[in-house]
Amino acid sequence: MMDDAHKCSSLSIMLITTLQLLIFTTSTLAMVTTSTTFRTINKIMARPRAHWVGDGFNVYPVLADKAFTKEVSPMLMFDYAAPKEFPPRSKQPLGVGQHPHRGFETVTISFQGEVEHHDSNGGHDIIKEGDIQWMTAGRGIIHQEYHSKKFSETGGTFEMAQLWVNLPKKHKMVKPRYQSITNAKVPVVELAGEGGATARVIAGSIGDTEGPAKTYSPINVWDVSLPKKGSIIEIPYPKDHACIVFVRRGSVTVDNKKLGPQDVALMNNDGDAGALQLQVLQDNSAILIMGGEIIDEPIANMGPFVMNTDLEIQQAVQDFQNGRMGR
């Protein structure tokens, strides 16, 4: 009897152990099959030739021939002024004089130096290092932007970016709005991976951390610092949002493809891909990640006006010429 009992006990232990092994194996397989998938690249756009905007901004038109197309929606255009030395100046500050906008938003990010702003809505601000200006042109605004008086007098290194963000049709004629977002208001998130990578969340959210910018449709603008060569970084990203990766400085690989300074990758909307993965190829690299909910509407643009139809563009021109814009 004792032998039979011992045999039954041993058999029970073997069955339990086998069952536990099966459960563990099944659990492990589930973890593998449900693991995160990463965004792939649709198109790499190499650094374009720079040109001057006014006399103060020597910029790369980053989106080149894809600007103002649905391929980069909800973004419209992106200019990047790489670091450039300006000598002290006692005359009128360099920049761009008064000009109108209608139908979209401009996002100006100052990395080095200072940009000063005046507009017809009564707005005046100095965008200092690390600060962001988020200006909604809406139904129409007239503004000017130039090197600040302080920066003009002292001179120094100037680096900035300006992104044009589309507005959905129902919001194109909203009242103009100005958001002054100082560096101190922008939360910083530590990213998963090695090397101390961080992201400044200007708009959108990473995890539970939400950026301060108020937007009319879901928008992501993240300023990512990648200090350590060789580190592999994973960044969660909304599955249903368009995504653009721009290299400000240094070099990275995304989807096993190398990106250098001022290169841009238009990412595929991969459906189930819920993250970006990149490897840092150079110490002190930096990228911008931009995108958001795609605005599936017609785009009509001419100069500083972005609407849905040519007729609306003609109306914008007439309103500006007749002094009806910016009031």
Coordinates of N, CA, C and O in Angstrom, one line a residue, residues 63 66-78 105 107 134 163-167 203 218-221 237 242-244 289-295 299:
L63 N 10.9 69.2 -45.6 CA 10.0 68.3 -46.2 C 10.0 68.4 -47.8 O 9.3 67.6 -48.4
K66 N 7.5 67.2 -50.6 CA 6.4 66.5 -49.9 C 5.6 67.6 -49.1 O 4.5 67.2 -48.5
A67 N 6.1 68.8 -49.0 CA 5.4 69.8 -48.2 C 4.0 70.1 -48.8 O 3.9 70.0 -50.1
F68 N 3.0 70.3 -48.0 CA 1.7 70.6 -48.4 C 1.0 69.4 -49.2 O 0.2 69.6 -50.0
T69 N 1.4 68.2 -48.8 CA 0.8 67.0 -49.3 C 0.3 66.2 -48.2 O 0.7 66.3 -47.0
K70 N -0.7 65.2 -48.5 CA -1.2 64.4 -47.5 C -0.2 63.4 -46.9 O -0.3 62.8 -45.9
E71 N 1.0 63.2 -47.7 CA 2.0 62.3 -47.2 C 2.6 62.7 -45.9 O 3.2 61.9 -45.2
V72 N 2.5 64.0 -45.6 CA 3.1 64.5 -44.3 C 2.1 65.0 -43.3 O 2.4 65.6 -42.3
S73 N 0.8 64.8 -43.7 CA -0.3 65.3 -42.8 C -0.2 64.6 -41.4 O 0.2 63.5 -41.3
P74 N -0.5 65.4 -40.4 CA -1.1 66.8 -40.3 C -0.1 67.9 -40.5 O -0.4 69.1 -40.3
M75 N 1.2 67.6 -40.7 CA 2.2 68.6 -40.9 C 2.0 69.2 -42.3 O 1.5 68.5 -43.2
L76 N 2.5 70.4 -42.5 CA 2.5 71.0 -43.8 C 3.9 71.3 -44.4 O 4.2 71.0 -45.5
M77 N 4.7 72.0 -43.5 CA 6.0 72.4 -44.0 C 6.9 72.5 -42.7 O 6.4 72.6 -41.6
F78 N 8.2 72.3 -43.0 CA 9.1 72.4 -41.8 C 10.4 73.0 -42.3 O 11.1 72.5 -43.2
E105 N -1.3 76.6 -38.3 CA -0.6 77.1 -37.1 C 0.9 77.0 -37.4 O 1.4 76.2 -38.1
V107 N 4.7 76.7 -35.5 CA 5.3 76.3 -34.3 C 6.8 76.6 -34.4 O 7.5 76.1 -35.2
W134 N 3.7 78.8 -30.2 CA 2.7 78.0 -30.9 C 1.6 79.0 -31.3 O 0.7 79.4 -30.5
L163 N 7.7 74.8 -37.8 CA 6.9 73.8 -38.3 C 5.5 74.4 -38.6 O 5.0 75.2 -37.7
W164 N 4.9 74.1 -39.7 CA 3.6 74.5 -40.1 C 2.7 73.3 -39.9 O 2.9 72.3 -40.5
V165 N 1.6 73.5 -39.0 CA 0.7 72.4 -38.7 C -0.7 72.8 -39.3 O -1.2 73.9 -39.1
N166 N -1.3 71.8 -40.0 CA -2.5 72.1 -40.6 C -3.7 72.1 -39.6 O -3.6 71.6 -38.5
L167 N -4.7 72.9 -39.9 CA -5.9 72.9 -39.1 C -7.0 72.2 -39.9 O -7.2 72.3 -41.1
A203 N 4.1 68.7 -27.6 CA 2.7 68.5 -27.9 C 2.5 67.0 -27.9 O 3.4 66.2 -28.2
P218 N -5.2 65.9 -32.7 CA -4.1 65.3 -32.0 C -2.7 65.5 -32.7 O -2.6 65.1 -33.9
I219 N -1.8 66.1 -32.1 CA -0.5 66.4 -32.7 C 0.6 66.0 -31.7 O 0.5 66.1 -30.5
N220 N 1.7 65.5 -32.3 CA 2.9 65.1 -31.5 C 4.1 65.9 -32.0 O 4.4 65.9 -33.2
V221 N 4.8 66.6 -31.0 CA 6.1 67.2 -31.3 C 7.0 66.9 -30.1 O 6.7 67.4 -29.0
Y237 N 4.7 55.1 -29.5 CA 4.1 56.1 -30.4 C 2.7 55.6 -30.8 O 2.5 54.4 -31.1
A242 N 0.3 59.5 -37.9 CA 1.4 59.7 -38.9 C 2.7 60.0 -38.1 O 2.6 60.6 -37.0
C243 N 3.9 59.7 -38.6 CA 5.1 59.9 -37.9 C 6.2 60.3 -38.8 O 6.4 59.7 -39.9
I244 N 7.0 61.4 -38.4 CA 8.1 61.9 -39.1 C 9.3 62.0 -38.1 O 9.1 62.5 -37.0
I289 N 10.7 64.3 -33.3 CA 9.7 63.4 -33.8 C 8.4 64.1 -33.9 O 8.0 64.8 -32.9
M290 N 7.8 64.1 -35.1 CA 6.6 64.9 -35.3 C 5.5 64.1 -36.0 O 5.8 63.1 -36.7
G291 N 4.3 64.4 -35.8 CA 3.2 63.7 -36.5 C 1.9 64.0 -35.8 O 1.7 65.0 -35.1
G292 N 0.9 63.1 -36.0 CA -0.4 63.2 -35.4 C -1.4 62.5 -36.2 O -1.2 61.7 -37.1
E293 N -2.7 62.8 -35.8 CA -3.8 62.3 -36.5 C -3.9 62.8 -38.0 O -3.9 64.1 -38.1
I294 N -4.0 62.0 -39.0 CA -4.0 62.4 -40.4 C -5.3 63.2 -40.6 O -6.4 62.8 -40.3
I295 N -5.1 64.4 -41.3 CA -6.3 65.2 -41.7 C -6.6 64.8 -43.1 O -5.9 65.3 -44.0
I299 N -6.0 69.9 -49.6 CA -5.1 71.0 -49.2 C -4.9 71.9 -50.4 O -4.5 71.5 -51.5

